[in-house]
mmCIF file of C-alpha atoms in Angstrom:
data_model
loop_
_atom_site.group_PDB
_atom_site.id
_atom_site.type_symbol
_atom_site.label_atom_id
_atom_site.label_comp_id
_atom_site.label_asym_id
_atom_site.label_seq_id
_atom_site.Cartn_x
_atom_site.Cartn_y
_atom_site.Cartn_z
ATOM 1 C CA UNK A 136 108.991 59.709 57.181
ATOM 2 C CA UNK A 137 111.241 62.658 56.434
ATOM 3 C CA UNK A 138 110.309 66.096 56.465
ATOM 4 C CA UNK A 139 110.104 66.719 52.630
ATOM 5 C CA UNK A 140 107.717 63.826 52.498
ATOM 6 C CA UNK A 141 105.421 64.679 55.008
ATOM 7 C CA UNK A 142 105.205 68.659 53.559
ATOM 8 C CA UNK A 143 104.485 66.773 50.130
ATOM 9 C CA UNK A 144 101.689 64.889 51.757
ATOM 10 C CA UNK A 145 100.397 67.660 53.138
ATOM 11 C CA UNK A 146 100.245 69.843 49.728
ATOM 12 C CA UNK A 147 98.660 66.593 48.040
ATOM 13 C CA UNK A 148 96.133 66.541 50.692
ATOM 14 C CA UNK A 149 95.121 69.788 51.089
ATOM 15 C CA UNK A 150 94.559 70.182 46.799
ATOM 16 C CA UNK A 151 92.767 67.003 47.417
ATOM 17 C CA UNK A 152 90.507 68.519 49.993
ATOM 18 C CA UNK A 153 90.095 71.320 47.304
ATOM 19 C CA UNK A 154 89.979 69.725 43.898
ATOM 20 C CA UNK A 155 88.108 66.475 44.171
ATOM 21 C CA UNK A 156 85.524 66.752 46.685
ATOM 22 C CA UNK A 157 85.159 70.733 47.348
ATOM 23 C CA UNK A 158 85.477 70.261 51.263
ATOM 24 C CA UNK A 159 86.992 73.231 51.023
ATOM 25 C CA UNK A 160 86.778 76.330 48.926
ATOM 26 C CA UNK A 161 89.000 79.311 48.574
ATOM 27 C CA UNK A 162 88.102 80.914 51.569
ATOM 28 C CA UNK A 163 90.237 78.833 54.049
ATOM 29 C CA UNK A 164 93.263 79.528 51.841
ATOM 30 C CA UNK A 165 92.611 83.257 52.721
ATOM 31 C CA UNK A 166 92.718 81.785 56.197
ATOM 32 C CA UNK A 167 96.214 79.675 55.623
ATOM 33 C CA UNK A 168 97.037 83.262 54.176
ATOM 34 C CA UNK A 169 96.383 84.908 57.167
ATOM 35 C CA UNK A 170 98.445 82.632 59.828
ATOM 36 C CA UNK A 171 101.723 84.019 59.949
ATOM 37 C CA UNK A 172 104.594 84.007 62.527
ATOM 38 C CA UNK A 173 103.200 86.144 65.207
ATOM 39 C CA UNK A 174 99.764 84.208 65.444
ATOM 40 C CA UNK A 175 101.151 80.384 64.037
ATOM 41 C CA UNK A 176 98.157 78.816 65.653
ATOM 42 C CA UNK A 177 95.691 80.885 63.778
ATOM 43 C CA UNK A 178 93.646 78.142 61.590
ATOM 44 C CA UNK A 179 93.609 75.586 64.480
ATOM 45 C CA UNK A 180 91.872 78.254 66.426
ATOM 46 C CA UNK A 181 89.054 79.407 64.253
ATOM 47 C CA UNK A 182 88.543 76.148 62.884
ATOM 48 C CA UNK A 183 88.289 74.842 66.716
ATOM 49 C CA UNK A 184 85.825 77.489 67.113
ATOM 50 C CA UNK A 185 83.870 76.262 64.093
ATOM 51 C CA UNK A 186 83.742 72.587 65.736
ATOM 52 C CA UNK A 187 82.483 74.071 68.985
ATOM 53 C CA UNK A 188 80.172 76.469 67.268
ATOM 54 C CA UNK A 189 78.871 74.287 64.826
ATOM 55 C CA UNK A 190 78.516 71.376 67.203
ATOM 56 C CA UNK A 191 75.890 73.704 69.675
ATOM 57 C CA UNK A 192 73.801 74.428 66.546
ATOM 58 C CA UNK A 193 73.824 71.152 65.409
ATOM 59 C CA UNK A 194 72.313 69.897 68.726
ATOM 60 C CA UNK A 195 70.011 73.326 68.900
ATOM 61 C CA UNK A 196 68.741 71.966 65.437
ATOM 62 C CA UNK A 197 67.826 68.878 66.640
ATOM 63 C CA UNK A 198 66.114 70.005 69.538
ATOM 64 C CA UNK A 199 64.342 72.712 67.552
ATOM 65 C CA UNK A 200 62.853 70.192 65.024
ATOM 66 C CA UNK A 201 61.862 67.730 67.395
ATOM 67 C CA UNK A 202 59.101 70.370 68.881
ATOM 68 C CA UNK A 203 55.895 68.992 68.439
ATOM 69 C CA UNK A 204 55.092 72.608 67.139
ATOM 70 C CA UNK A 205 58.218 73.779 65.012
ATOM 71 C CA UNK A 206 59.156 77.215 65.327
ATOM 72 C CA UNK A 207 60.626 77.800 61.837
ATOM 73 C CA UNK A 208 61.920 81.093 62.128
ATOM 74 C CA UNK A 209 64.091 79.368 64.907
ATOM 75 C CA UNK A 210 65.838 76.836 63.136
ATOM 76 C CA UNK A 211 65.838 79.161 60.213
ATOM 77 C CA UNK A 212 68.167 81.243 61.980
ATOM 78 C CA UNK A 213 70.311 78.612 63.721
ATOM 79 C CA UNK A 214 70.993 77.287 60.163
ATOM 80 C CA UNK A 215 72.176 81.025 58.969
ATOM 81 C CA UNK A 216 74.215 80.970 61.317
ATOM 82 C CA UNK A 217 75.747 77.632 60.526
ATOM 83 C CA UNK A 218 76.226 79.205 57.059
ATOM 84 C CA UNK A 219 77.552 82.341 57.337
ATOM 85 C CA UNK A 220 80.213 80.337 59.914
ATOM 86 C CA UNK A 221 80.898 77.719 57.641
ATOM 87 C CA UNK A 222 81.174 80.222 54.919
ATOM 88 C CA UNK A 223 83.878 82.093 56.691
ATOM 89 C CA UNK A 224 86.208 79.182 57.130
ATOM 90 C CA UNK A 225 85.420 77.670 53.633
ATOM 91 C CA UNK A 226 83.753 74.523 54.656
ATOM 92 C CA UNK A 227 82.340 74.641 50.848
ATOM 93 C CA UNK A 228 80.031 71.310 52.005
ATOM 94 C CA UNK A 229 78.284 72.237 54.860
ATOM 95 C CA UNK A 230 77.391 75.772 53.419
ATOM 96 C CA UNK A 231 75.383 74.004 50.206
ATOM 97 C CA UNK A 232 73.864 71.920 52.717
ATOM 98 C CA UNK A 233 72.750 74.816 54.693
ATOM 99 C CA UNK A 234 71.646 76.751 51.701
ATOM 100 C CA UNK A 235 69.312 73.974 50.715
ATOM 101 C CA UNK A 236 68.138 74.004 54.320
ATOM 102 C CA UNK A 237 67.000 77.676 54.181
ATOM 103 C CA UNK A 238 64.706 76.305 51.177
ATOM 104 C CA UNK A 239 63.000 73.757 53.276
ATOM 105 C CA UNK A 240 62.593 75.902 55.957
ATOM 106 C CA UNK A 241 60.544 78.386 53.934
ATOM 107 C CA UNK A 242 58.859 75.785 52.980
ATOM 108 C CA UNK A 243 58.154 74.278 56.925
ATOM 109 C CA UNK A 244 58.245 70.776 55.882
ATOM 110 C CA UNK A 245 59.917 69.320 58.880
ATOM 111 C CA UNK A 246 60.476 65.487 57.326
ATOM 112 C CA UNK A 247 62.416 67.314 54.892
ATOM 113 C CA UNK A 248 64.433 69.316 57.051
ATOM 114 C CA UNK A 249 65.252 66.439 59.851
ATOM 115 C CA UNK A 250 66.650 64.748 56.048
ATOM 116 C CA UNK A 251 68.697 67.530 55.269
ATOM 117 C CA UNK A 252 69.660 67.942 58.819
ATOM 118 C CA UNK A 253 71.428 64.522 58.429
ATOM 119 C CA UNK A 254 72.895 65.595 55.597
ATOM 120 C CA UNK A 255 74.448 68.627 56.812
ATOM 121 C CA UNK A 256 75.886 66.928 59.692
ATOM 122 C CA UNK A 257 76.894 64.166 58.233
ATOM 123 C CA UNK A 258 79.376 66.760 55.585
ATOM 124 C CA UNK A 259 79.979 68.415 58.644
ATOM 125 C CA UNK A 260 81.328 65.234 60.263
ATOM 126 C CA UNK A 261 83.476 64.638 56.739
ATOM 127 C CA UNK A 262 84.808 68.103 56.825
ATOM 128 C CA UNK A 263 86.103 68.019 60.433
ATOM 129 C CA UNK A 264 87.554 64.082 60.097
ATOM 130 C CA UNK A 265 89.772 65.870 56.695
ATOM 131 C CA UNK A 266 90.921 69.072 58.802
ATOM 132 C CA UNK A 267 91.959 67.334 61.999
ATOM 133 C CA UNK A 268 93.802 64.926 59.501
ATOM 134 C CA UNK A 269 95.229 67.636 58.234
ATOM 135 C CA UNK A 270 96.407 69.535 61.273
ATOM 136 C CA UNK A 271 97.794 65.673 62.689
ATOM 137 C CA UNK A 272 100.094 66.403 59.583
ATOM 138 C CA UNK A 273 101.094 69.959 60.232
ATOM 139 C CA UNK A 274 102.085 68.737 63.756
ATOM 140 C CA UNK A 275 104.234 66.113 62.640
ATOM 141 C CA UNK A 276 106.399 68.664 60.319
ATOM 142 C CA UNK A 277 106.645 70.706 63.067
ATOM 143 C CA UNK A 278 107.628 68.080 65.424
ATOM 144 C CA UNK A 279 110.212 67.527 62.362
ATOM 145 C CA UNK A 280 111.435 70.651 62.113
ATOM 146 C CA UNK A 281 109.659 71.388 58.790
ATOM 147 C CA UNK A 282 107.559 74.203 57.998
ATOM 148 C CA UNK A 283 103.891 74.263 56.018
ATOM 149 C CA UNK A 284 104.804 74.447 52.725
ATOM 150 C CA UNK A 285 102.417 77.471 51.635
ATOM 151 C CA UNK A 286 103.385 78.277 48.539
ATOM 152 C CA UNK A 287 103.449 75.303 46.845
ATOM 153 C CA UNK A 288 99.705 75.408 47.091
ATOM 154 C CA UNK A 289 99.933 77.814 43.953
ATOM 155 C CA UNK A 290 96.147 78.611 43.590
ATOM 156 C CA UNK B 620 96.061 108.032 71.918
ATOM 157 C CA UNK B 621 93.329 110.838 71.333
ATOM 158 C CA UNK B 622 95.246 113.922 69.844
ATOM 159 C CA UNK B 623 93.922 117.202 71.218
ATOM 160 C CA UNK B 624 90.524 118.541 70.054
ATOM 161 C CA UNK B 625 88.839 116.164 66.880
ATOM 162 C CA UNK B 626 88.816 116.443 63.355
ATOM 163 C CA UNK B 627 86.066 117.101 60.428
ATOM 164 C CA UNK B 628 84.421 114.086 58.846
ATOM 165 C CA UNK B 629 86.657 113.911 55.870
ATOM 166 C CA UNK B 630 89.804 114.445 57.482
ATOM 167 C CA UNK B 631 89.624 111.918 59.854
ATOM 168 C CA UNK B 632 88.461 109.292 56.882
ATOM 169 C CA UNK B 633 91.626 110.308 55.209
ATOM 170 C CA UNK B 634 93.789 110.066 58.401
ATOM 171 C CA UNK B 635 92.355 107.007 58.995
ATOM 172 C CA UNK B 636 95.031 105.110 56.375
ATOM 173 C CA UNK B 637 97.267 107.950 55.876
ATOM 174 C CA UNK B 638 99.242 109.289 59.507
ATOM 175 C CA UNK B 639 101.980 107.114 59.550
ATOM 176 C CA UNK B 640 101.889 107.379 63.577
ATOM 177 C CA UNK B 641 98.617 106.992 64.286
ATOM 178 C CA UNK B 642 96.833 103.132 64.360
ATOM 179 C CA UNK B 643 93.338 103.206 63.363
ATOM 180 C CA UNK B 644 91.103 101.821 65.862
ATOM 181 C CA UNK B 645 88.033 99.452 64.224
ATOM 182 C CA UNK B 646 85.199 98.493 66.115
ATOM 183 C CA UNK B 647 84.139 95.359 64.496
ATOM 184 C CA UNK B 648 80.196 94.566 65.147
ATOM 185 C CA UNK B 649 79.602 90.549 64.644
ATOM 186 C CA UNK B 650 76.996 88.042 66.491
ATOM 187 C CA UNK B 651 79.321 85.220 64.779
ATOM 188 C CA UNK B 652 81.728 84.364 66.834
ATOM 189 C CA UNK B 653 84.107 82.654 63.970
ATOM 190 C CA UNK B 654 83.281 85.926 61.621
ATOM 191 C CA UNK B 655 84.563 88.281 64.566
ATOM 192 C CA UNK B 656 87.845 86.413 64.696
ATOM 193 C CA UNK B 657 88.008 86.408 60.668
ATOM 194 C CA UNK B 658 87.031 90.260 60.647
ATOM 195 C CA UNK B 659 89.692 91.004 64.100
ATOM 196 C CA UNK B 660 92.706 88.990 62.126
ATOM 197 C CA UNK B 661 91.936 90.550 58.680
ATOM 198 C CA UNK B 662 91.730 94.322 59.948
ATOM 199 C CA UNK B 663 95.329 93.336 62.469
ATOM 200 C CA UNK B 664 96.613 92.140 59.475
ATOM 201 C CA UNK B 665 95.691 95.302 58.180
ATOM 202 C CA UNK B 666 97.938 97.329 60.918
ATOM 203 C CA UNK B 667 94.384 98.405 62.495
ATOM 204 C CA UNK B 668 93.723 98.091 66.505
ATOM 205 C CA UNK B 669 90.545 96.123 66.457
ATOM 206 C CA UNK B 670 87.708 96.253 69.250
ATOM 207 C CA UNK B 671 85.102 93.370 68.492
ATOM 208 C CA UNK B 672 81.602 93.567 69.622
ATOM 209 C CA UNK B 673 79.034 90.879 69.825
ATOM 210 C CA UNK B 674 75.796 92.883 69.131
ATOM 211 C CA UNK B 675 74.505 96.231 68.576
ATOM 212 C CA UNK B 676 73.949 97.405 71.792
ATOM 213 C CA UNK B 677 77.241 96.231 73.212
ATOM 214 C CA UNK B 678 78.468 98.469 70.473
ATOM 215 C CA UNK B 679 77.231 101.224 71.133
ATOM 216 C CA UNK B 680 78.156 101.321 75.272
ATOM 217 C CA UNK B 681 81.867 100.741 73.666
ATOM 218 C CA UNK B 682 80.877 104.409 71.634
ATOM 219 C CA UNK B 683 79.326 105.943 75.351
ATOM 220 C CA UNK B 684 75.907 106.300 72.954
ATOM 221 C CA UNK B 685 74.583 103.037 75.456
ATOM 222 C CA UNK B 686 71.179 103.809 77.093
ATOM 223 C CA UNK B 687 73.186 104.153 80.512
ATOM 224 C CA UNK B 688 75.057 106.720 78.415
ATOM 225 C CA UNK B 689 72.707 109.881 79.549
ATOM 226 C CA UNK B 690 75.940 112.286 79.210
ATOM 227 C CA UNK B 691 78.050 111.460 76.047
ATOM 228 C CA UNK B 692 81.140 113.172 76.991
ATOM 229 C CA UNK B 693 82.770 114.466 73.521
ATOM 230 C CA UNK B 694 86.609 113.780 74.122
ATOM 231 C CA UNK B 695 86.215 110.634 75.221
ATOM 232 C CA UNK B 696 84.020 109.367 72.250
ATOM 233 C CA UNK B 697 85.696 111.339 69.476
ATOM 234 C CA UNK B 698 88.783 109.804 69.583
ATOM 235 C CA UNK B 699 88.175 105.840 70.026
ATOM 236 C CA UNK B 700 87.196 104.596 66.689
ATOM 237 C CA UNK B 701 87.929 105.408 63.257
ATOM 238 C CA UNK B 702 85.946 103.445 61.446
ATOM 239 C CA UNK B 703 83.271 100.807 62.507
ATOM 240 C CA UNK B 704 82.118 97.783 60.504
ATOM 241 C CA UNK B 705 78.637 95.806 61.395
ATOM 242 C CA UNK B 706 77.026 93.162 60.162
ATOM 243 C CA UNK B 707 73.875 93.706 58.931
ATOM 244 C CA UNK B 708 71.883 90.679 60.163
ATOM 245 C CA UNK B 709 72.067 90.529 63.883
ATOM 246 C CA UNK B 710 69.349 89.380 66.162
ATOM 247 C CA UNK B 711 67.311 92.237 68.326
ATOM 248 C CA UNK B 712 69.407 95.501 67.032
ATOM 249 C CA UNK B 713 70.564 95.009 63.192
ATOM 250 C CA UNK B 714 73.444 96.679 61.099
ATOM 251 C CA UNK B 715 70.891 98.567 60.115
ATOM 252 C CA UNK B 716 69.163 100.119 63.343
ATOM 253 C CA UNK B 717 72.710 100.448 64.394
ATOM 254 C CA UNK B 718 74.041 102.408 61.884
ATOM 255 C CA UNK B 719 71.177 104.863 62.115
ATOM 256 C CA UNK B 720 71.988 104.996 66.135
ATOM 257 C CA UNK B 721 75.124 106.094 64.959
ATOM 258 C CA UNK B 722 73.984 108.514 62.481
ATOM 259 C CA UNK B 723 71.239 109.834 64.722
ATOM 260 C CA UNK B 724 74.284 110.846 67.290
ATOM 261 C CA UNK B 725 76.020 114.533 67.182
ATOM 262 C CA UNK B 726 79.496 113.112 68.125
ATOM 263 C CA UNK B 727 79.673 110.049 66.102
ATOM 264 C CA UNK B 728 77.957 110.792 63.150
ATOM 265 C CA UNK B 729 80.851 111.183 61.560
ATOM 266 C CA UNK B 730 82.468 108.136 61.812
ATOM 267 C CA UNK B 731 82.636 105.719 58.810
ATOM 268 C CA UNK B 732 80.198 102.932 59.220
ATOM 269 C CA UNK B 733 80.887 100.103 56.721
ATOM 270 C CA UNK B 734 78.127 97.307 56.390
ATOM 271 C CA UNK B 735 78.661 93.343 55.921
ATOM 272 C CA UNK B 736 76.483 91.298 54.944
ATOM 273 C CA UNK B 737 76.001 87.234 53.445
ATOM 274 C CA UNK B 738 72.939 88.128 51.533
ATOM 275 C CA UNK B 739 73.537 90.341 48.295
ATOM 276 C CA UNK B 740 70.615 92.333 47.947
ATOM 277 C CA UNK B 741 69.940 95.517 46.470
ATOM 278 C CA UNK B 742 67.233 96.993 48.385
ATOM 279 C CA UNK B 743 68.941 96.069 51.745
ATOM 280 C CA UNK B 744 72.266 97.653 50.239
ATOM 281 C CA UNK B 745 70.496 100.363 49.325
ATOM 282 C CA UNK B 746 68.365 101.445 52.806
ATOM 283 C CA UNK B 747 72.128 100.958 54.227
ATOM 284 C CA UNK B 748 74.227 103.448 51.973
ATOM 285 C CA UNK B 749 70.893 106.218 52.058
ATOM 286 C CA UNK B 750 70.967 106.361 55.841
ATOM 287 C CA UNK B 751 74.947 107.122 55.508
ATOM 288 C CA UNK B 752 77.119 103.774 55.432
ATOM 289 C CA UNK B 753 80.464 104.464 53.711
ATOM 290 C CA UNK B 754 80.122 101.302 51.690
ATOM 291 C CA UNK B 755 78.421 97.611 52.295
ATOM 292 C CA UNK B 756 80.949 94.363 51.147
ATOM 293 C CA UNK B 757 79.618 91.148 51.348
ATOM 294 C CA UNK B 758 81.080 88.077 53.214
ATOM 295 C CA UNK B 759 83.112 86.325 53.846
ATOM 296 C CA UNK B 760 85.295 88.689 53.587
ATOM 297 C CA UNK B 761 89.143 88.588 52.404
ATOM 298 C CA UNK B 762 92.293 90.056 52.600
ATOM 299 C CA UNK B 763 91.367 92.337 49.112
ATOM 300 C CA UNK B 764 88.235 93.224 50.811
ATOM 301 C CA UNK B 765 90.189 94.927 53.550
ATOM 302 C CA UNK B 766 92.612 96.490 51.135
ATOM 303 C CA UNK B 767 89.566 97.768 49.234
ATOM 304 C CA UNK B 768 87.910 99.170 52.305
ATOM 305 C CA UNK B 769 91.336 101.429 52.774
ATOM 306 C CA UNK B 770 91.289 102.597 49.060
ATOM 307 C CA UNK B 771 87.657 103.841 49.696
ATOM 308 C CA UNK B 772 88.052 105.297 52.699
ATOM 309 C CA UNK B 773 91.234 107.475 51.700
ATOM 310 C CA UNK B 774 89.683 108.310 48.430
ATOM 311 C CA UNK B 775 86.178 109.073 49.724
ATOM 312 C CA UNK B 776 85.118 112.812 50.964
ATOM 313 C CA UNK B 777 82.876 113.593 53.436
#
């Protein structure tokens, strides 16, 4: 596939990721905005974090509502977490999930949270599965000599 | 970089954007470790020297106002931040108890403390700009947020 192919598939994915499904909200195009020449890896590397973040709370969750006595105020603040950092990168998904989970948690019913834990992770799960995706096709216009075609995003 | 001596509260606000020579110096105040990065990228992007810290009291050893602190030298304080920006919920010390740390001390008082925060609410935005932040923005924050932050600052007096 030549280069102007693979930049078009990458514009058609991205407004896919944005248009469709909400994966992703406006926030990560501030962070697209923010990658620039002198720090090219930019998005890679806070998204990475994200993974590794969000993968620790994620299993802290878990662990947390498997207690025989739950400590609310616990996994209350492991899932603020999760949604100020999913906020920040725009993962649109996994921050409605978590918003919902605040709810529950005020409410202490721990069926319903485990439920809505799925739920979160499995978005999560979707989210992460689009953006790697999407950075597989960065690398290969790269590797091709092309460049990410940023302004053809034109939001 | 320190220039000899330090300046009044609203001339170093205004020098803060203005003196083409001199870089503003942030301290950034985050327990998020992807909000830190976002906050450290915006403010470089932003031509500001950035100093992230992971919690209050980190913070406020990086000012010399830590407990170990018992002598808070004035020249070597003075001259290290500019501005600082905290978010408000942090576990243990918050924006909040920070900010008034800061108030509370005779050589940083008069440094321009900006609070973050997820959660819009009025009360908490309140309590923050009474006990002396400069302004509170709400996250996540983008690149107009930072440009706003500079219009304030320059604009604002003592």
């Amino acid at each position: 596939m030549e280069v102007g192919q693979m930049q078009r598939q990458w514009v058609d994915y991205t407004k896919s990721l944005f248009m469709e499904k909400r994966y992703l909200d406006s926030q990560f195009l501030q962070l697209l905005q923010l990658q620039d020449e002198s720090n090219p890896d930019f998005v890679v590397e806070v998204v990475s974090l994200f993974f590794d973040d969000t993968e620790k709370l994620l299993n802290d969750l878990t662990a947390a509502l498997e207690q025989q006595c739950v400590d609310f105020k616990r996994v209350d603040a492991h899932v603020h977490q999760l949604k100020g950092s999913s906020s920040s990168i725009g993962a649109e998904r996994v921050k409605n999930g978590c918003v919902a989970f605040r709810n529950l948690c005020e409410e202490q019913n721990t069926d319903a949270c485990l439920r809505c834990l799925q739920q979160v992770k499995q978005e999560y799960y979707l989210v992460k599965n689009k953006l790697e995706n999407l950075f597989r096709l960065e690398q290969q216009i790269v590797a091709a000599g092309g460049s990410i075609p940023m302004m053809e995003l034109g939001f | 970089m320190g220039s000899g001596g330090f300046s009044s509260g609203s001339s170093s606000m205004a020098s803060l954007m203005e003196n083409g020579d001199h870089v503003p110096h942030v301290l950034a105040v985050d327990d998020n470790i992807i909000d830190r990065k976002l906050i450290e990228k915006l403010l470089q992007k932003s031509s500001c020297k950035v100093t992230t810290a992971e919690n209050g009291p980190r913070a406020l050893e990086f000012l010399g106002l830590g407990d170990h602190d018992r002598l808070n030298s004035l020249e070597g304080n003075i001259s290290k931040v500019n501005l600082i920006i905290t978010d408000y919920c942090m576990p243990g010390m918050t924006g909040y108890d920070l900010l008034k740390k800061i108030k509370e001390s005779s050589v940083m008082k008069e440094v321009p403390v900006v609070i973050m925060s997820s959660e819009n609410v009025p009360t908490r935005i309140n309590k923050c700009l009474e006990e002396g932040a400069q302004m509170f923005m709400l996250k996540p924050l983008k690149q107009s947020d930072i440009k706003r932050l500079r219009c304030h600052l320059v604009n604002s007096r003592g």
